[in-house]
Coordinates of C-alpha atoms and ligand atoms in Angstrom, one line a residue:
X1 CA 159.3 125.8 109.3
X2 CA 161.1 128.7 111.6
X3 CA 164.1 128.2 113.3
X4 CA 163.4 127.3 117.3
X5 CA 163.6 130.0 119.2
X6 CA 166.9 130.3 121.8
X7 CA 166.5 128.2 124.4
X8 CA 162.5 127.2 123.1
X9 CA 163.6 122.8 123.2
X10 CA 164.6 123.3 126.7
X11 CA 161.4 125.4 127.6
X12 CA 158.9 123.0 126.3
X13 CA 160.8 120.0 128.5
X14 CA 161.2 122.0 131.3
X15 CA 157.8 123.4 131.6
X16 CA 155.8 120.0 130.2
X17 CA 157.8 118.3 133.7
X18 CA 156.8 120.9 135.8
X19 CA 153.4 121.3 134.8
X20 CA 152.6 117.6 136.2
X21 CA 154.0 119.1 139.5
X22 CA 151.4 121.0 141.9
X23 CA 153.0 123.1 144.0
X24 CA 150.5 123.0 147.2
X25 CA 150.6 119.3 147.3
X26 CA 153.3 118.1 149.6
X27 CA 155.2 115.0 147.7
X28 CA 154.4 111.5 148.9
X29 CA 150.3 112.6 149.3
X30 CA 148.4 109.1 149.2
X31 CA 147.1 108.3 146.1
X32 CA 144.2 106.5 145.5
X33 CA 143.5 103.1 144.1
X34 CA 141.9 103.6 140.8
X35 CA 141.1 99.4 139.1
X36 CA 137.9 100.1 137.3
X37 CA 136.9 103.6 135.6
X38 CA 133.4 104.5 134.3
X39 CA 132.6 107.1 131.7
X40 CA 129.4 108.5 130.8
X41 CA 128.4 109.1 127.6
X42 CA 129.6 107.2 124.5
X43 CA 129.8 110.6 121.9
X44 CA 132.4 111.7 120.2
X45 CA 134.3 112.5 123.7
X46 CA 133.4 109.8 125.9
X47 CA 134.5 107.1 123.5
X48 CA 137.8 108.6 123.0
X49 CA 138.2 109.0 126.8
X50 CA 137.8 105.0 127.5
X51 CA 139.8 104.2 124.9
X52 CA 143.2 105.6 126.6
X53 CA 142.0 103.8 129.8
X54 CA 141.7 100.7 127.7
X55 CA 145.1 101.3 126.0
X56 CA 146.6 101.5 129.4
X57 CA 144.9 98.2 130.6
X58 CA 142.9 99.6 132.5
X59 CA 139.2 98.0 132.8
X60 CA 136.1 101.0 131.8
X61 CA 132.3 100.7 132.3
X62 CA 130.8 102.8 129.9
X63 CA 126.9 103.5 129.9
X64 CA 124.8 105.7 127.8
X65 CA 121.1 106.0 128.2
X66 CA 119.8 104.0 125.2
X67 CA 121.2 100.9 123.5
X68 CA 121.2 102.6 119.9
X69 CA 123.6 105.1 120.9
X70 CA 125.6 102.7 123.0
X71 CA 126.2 100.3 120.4
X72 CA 127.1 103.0 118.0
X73 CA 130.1 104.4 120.3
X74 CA 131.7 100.9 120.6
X75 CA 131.5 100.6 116.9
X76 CA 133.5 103.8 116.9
X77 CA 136.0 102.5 119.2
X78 CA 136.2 99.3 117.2
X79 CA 137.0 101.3 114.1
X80 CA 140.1 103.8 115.7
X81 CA 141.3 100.6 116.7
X82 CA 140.9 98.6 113.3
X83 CA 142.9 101.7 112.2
X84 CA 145.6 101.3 114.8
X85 CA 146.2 98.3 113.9
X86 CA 146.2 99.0 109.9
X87 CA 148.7 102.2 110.5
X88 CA 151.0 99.3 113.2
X89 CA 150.5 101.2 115.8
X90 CA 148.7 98.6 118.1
X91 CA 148.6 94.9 117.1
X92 CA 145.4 92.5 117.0
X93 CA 146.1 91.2 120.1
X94 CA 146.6 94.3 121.9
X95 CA 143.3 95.6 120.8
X96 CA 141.2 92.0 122.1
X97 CA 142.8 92.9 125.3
X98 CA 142.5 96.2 125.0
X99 CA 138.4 95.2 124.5
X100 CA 138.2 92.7 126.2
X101 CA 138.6 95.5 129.3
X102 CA 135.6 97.0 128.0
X103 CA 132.0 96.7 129.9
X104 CA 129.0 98.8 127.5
X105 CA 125.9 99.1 129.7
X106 CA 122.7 101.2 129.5
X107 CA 123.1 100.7 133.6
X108 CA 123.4 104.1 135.2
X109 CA 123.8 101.8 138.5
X110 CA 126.8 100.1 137.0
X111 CA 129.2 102.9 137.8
X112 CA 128.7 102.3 141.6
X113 CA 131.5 100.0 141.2
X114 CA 133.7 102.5 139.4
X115 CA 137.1 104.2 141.6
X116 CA 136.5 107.5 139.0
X117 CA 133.9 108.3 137.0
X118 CA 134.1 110.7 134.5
X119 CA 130.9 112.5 132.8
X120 CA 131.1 113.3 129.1
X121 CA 127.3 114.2 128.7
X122 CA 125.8 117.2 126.6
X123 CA 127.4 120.8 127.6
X124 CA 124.9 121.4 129.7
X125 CA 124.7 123.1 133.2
X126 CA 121.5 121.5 134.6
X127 CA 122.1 118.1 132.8
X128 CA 125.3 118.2 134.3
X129 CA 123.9 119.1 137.7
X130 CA 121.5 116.0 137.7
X131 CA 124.5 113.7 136.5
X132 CA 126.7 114.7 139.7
X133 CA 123.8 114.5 142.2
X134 CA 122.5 111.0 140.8
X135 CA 126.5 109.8 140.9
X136 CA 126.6 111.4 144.7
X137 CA 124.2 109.3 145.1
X138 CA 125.6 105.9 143.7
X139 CA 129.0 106.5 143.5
X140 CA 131.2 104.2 146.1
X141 CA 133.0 106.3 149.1
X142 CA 136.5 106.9 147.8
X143 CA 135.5 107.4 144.3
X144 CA 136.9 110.5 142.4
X145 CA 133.9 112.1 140.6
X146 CA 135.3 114.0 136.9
X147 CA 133.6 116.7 134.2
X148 CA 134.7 116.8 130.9
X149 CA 133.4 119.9 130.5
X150 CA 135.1 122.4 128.3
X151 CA 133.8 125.7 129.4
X152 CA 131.4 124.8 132.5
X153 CA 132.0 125.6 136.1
X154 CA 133.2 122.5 138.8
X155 CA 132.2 123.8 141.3
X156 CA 128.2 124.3 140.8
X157 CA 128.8 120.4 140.0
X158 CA 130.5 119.6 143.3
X159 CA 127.8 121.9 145.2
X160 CA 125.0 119.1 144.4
X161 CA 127.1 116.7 146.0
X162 CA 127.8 115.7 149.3
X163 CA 131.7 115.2 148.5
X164 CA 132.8 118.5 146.8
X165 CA 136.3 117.0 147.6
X166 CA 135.6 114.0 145.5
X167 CA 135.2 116.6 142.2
X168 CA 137.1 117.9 139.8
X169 CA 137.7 118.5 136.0
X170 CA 139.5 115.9 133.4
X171 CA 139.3 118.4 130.3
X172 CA 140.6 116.2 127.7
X173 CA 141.0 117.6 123.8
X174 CA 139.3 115.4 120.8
X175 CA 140.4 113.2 119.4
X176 CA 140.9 112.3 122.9
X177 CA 142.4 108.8 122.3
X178 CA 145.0 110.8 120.1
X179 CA 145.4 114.8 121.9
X180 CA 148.1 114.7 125.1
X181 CA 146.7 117.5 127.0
X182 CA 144.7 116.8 129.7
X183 CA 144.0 119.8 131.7
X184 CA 142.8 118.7 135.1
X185 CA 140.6 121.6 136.8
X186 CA 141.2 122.2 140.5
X187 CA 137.8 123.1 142.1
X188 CA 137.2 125.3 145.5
X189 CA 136.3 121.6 147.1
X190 CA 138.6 119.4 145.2
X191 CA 140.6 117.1 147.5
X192 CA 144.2 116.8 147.5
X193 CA 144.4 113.5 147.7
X194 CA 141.9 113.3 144.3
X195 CA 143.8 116.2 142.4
X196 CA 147.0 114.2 143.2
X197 CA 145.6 110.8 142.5
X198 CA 144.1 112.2 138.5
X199 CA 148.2 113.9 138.4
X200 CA 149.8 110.8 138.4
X201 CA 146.9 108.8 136.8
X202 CA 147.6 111.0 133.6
X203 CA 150.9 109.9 132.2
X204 CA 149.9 106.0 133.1
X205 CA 147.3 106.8 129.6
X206 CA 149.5 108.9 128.0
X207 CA 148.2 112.4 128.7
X208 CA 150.1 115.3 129.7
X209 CA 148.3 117.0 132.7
X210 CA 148.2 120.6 133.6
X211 CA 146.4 122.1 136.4
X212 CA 143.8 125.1 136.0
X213 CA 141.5 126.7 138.1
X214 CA 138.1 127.0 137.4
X215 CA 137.1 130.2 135.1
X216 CA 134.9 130.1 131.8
X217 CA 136.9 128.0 129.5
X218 CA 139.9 126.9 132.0
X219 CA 143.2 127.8 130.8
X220 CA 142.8 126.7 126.9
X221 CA 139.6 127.2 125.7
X222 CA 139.7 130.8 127.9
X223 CA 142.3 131.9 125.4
X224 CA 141.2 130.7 122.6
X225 CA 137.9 132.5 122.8
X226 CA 139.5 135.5 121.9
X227 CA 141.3 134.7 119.3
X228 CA 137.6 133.9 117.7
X229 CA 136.6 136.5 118.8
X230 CA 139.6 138.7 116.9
X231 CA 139.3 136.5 114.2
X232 CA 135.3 137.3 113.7
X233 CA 135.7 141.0 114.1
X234 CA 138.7 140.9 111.5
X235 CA 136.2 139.3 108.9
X236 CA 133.4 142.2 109.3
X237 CA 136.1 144.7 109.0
X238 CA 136.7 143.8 105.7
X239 CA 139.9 140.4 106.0
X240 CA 140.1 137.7 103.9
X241 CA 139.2 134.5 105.9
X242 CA 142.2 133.1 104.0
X243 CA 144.7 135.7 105.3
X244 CA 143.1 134.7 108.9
X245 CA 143.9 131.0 108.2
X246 CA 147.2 131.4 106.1
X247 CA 148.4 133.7 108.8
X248 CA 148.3 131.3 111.5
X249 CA 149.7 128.5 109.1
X250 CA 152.1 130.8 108.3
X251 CA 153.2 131.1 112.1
X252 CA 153.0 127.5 111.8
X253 CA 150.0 126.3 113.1
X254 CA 148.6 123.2 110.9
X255 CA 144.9 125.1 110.7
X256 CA 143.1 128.4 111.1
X257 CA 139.9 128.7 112.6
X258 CA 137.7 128.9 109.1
X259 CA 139.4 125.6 108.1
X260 CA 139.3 124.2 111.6
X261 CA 135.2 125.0 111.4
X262 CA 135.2 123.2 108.1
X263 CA 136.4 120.2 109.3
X264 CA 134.5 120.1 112.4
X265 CA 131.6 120.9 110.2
X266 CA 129.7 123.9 110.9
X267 CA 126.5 122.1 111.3
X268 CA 126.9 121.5 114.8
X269 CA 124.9 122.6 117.1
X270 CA 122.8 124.3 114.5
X271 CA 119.1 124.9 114.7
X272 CA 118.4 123.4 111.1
X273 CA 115.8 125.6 110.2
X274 CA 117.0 127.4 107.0
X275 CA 115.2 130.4 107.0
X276 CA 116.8 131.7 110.6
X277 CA 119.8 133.5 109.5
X278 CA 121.3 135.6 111.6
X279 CA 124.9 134.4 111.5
X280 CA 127.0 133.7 108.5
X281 CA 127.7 130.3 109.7
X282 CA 124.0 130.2 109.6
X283 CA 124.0 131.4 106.3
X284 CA 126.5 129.3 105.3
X285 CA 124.8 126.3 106.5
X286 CA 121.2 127.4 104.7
X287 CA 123.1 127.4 101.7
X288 CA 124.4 123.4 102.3
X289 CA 128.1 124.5 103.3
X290 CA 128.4 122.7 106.4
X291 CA 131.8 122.3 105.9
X292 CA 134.6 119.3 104.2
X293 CA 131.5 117.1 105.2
X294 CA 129.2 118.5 101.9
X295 CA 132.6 119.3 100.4
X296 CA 132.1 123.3 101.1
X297 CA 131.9 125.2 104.2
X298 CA 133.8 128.6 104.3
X299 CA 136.1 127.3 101.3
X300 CA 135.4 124.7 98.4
X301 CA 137.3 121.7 98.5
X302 CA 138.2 119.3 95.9
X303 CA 138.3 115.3 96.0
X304 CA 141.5 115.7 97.7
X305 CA 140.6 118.0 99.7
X306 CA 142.7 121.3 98.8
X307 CA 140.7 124.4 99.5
X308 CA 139.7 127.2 97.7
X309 CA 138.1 130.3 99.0
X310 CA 135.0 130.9 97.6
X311 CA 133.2 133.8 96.1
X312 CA 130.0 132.9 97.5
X313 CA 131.0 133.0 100.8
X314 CA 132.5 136.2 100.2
X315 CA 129.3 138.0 98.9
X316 CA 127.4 136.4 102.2
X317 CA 130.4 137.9 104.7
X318 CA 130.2 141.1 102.5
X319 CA 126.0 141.4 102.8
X320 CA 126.2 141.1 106.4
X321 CA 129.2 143.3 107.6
X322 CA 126.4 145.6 105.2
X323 CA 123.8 144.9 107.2
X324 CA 125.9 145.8 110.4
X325 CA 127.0 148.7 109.2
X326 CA 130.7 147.5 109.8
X327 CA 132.6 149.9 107.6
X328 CA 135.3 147.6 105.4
X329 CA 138.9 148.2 105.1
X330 CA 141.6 146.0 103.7
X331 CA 143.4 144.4 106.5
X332 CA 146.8 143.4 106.4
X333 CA 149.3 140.3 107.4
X334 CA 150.7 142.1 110.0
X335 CA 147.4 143.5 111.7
X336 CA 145.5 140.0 111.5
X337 CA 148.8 138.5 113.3
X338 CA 149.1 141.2 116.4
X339 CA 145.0 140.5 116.6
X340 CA 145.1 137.1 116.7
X341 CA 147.9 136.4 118.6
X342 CA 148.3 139.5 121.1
X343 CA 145.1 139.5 122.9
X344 CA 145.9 135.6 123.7
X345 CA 149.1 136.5 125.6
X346 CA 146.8 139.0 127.3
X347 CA 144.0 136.9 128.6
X348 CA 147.2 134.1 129.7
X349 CA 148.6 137.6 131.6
X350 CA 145.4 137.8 132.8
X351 CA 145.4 133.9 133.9
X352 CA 148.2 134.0 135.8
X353 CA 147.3 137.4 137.6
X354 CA 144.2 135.7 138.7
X355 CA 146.3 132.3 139.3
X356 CA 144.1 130.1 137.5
X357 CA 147.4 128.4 136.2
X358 CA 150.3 127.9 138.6
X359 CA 153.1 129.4 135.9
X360 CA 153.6 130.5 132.5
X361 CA 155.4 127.7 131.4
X362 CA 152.1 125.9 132.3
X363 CA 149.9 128.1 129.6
X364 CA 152.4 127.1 127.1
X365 CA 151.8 123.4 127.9
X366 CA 148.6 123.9 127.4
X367 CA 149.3 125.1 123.5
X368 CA 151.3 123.3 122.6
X369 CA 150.2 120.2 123.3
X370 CA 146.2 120.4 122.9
X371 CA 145.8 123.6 120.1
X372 CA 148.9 123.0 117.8
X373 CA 150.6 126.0 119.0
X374 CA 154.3 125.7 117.3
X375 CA 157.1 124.6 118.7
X376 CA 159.9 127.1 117.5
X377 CA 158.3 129.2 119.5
X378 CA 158.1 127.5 122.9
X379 CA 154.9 127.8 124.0
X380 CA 152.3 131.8 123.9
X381 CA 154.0 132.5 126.8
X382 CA 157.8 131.7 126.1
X383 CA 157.0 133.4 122.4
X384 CA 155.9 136.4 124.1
X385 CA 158.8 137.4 126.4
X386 CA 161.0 136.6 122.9
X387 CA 158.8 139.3 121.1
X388 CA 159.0 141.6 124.6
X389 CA 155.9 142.3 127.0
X390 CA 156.4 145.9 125.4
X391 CA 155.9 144.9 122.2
X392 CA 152.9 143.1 122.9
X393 CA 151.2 146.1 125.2
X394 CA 152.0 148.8 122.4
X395 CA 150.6 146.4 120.0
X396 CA 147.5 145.9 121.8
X397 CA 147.3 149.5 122.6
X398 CA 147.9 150.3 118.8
X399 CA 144.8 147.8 117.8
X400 CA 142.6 149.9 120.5
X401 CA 142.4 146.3 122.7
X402 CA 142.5 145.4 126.3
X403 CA 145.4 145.7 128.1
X404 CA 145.7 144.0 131.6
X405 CA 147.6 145.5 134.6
X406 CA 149.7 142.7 135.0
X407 CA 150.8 142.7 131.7
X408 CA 151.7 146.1 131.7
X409 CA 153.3 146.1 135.1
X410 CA 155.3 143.5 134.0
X411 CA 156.5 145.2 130.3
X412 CA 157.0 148.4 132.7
X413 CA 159.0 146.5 134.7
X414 CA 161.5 144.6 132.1
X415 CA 160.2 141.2 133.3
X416 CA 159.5 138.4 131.5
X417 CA 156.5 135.6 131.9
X418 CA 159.4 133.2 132.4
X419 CA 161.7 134.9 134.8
Ligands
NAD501 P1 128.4 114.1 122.0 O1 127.1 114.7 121.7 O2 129.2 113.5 120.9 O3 128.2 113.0 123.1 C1 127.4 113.1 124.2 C2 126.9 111.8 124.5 O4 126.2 111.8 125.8 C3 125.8 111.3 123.6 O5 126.2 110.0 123.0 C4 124.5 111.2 124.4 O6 123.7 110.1 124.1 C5 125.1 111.0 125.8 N1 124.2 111.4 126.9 C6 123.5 112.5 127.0 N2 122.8 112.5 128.2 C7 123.1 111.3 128.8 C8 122.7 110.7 130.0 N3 121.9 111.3 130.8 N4 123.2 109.5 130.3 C9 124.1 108.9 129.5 N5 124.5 109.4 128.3 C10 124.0 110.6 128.0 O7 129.2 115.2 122.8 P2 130.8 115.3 123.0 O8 131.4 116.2 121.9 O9 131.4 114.0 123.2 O10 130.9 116.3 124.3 C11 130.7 115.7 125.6 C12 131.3 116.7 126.6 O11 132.7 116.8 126.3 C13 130.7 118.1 126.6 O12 130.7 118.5 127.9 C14 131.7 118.8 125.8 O13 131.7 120.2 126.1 C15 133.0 118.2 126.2 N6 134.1 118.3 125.2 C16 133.9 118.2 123.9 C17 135.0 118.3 123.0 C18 134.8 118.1 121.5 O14 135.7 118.6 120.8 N7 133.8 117.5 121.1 C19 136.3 118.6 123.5 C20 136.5 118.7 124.9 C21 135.4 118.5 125.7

């Protein structure tokens, strides 16, 4: 593990306080009364969600639209808490309260009596649409109306409603009973009194909330999508998918994105049909490597799960990058790192240019606390001014990449993100 960067412990404190602070709300705003909170959708999100409500002792409808499904994300909740209690960090008595809070309907009616409702359906535009104009229609005046989208825009959801004021975004990072981060997602409509209200509602479950504006991806997810992006390009140019990973673990992530796809499994979302191949996770899926789940995805893994990269997968990355025409080079440490990492502190650049978060130390809030950024280094943002914005522009410029105005106003300049 690297040595923290100067001053990087009193960054992370300072900025993770401020973030829960919104600048254009005047202090004492009334808050409101939030007793019974209804989710929607009992997946792999929505169950996670109730949980921290239930945690906190505070009572949750949760419906789903059939019984099957239903039943199957309380017996998920059931288990993470069975484990709680096995690993003593919740006692058996804590969890029959904690249950006991619980109300499992297939009752879309039911959330009428809910003070915030938060929808973890499908990623879907138009299912999300329908969801927000049938809750307009239900929902009890007063009640604060939340997406748990990850990528989708608020503010098409608030425009089916009558009570754009009453919407807004509770991004929350899976597991969600376990991640702090909750980015909260400001919309054009979104009421003061409702943005303030889900701010201070945040650290009564444990989360630590950061304010975004609405753009493709908020502030997280928006960066991160170019890091993919890098990280794909690097591996038809001719990289090692285990360079990729090992150089982020080396920086001290605890995964890279080829190990985080095996463990999410790379089945999701896939079309199962086995002879339409036209990415290599497709391939890789035709060929059964869906990931730790099969125990092979991009890499082998053994019964204890230590992974090998495979030769296999090689030969499919190889044939397409072929196929492409991508001309293959070998690609060093130092290349995948600037690749990976620069174009990040770019898009953030580009984030606050746009003010989509209120400051930099609120990007590296966002990091650190729902994507396993590394703490030595204080957050993208803090990490950056340590490497110096001039650094980063001729390293983007060196790598042919974007390079935002504000980003190189500021390097030209001899600011810093943090100043
Ligand atoms: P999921 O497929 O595990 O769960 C979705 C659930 O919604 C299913 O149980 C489904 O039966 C239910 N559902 C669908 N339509 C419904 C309806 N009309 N009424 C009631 N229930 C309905 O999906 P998920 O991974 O939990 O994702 C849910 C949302 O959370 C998506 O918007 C996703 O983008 C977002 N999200 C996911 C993650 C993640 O890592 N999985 C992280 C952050 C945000």
């Amino acid at each position: 593990m690297s040595q923290p960067l100067p001053g990087a412990k009193e960054h992370i404190e300072a900025a993770r306080a401020a973030a829960g602070v919104v600048d254009d709300i005047a202090p004492g705003t009334a808050l409101l009364p939030i007793e019974r909170v209804g989710v929607l959708g009992a997946g792999t999100m929505g169950g996670g969600i109730t949980m921290n409500f239930l945690t906190a002792g505070i009572p949750v409808t949760i419906v789903e639209r059939e019984q099957e499904a239903l039943d199957k994300g309380v017996a998920t909740m059931r288990r993470n808490y069975a484990n709680a209690v096995k690993r003593g960090r919740m006692s058996e008595a804590e969890v029959d309260s904690a249950m006991g809070l619980l109300t499992p309907s297939v009752a879309f009616g039911d959330l009428a009596a809910c003070d915030l409702v938060i929808e973890a359906v499908y990623e879907n535009m138009d299912l999300k649409k329908d969801i927000f104009a049938r809750l307009d229609a239900i929902a009890k005046p007063g009640a604060i109306l939340a997406s748990n989208t990850s990528y989708l825009n608020i503010d098409e959801m608030a425009a089916v409603t009558a009570r754009p004021e009453a919407v807004l975004g509770m991004h929350f990072f899976s597991p969600a009973n376990i991640m702090k981060l909750l980015e909260v997602v400001r919309g054009a409509g979104t009421g003061q009194a409702q943005l303030a209200t889900v701010m201070a509602l945040a650290p009564r479950i444990g989360k630590i909330p950061v304010v975004s504006g609405v753009c493709p991806g908020f502030i997280g997810n928006r960066m991160l999508s170019l890091r993919q992006a890098q990280a794909q390009a690097m591996l038809m140019e001719g990289a090692a998918y285990d360079d990729i990973d090992d150089v982020l673990l080396d920086f001290g992530f605890p995964m890279g994105p080829f190990q985080m796809s095996d463990l999410a499994g790379l089945d999701i979302g896939w079309h199962r049909d086995p002879a339409r191949i036209e990415t290599v996770r497709e391939a890789l899926c035709a060929a059964g490597r869906w990931g730790q789940k099969t125990g092979k995805g991009y890499y082998d893994y053994d019964e204890n799960r230590n992974r090998t990269p495979s030769a296999e997968v090689k030969a499919i990355i190889a044939d397409f990058a072929a196929k492409q025409g991508t001309a293959q080079r070998t690609i060093g440490k130092d290349e995948i790192r600037e690749r990976l990492l620069y174009p990040m502190i770019n898009e953030g650049a580009k984030i606050l240019d746009e003010k989509m978060a209120q400051r930099a130390g609120d990007i590296d809030t966002v990091w650190l606390n729902g994507y396993g950024w590394p703490a030595w280094t204080g957050g993208p943002m803090f990490w950056a001014d340590h490497v110096g914005l001039n650094e980063i522009v001729s390293g983007l410029e060196r790598r042919g990449l974007d390079v935002s105005p504000y980003l190189r106003a500021k390097a030209r300049s001899g600011g810093t993100f943090n100043d």
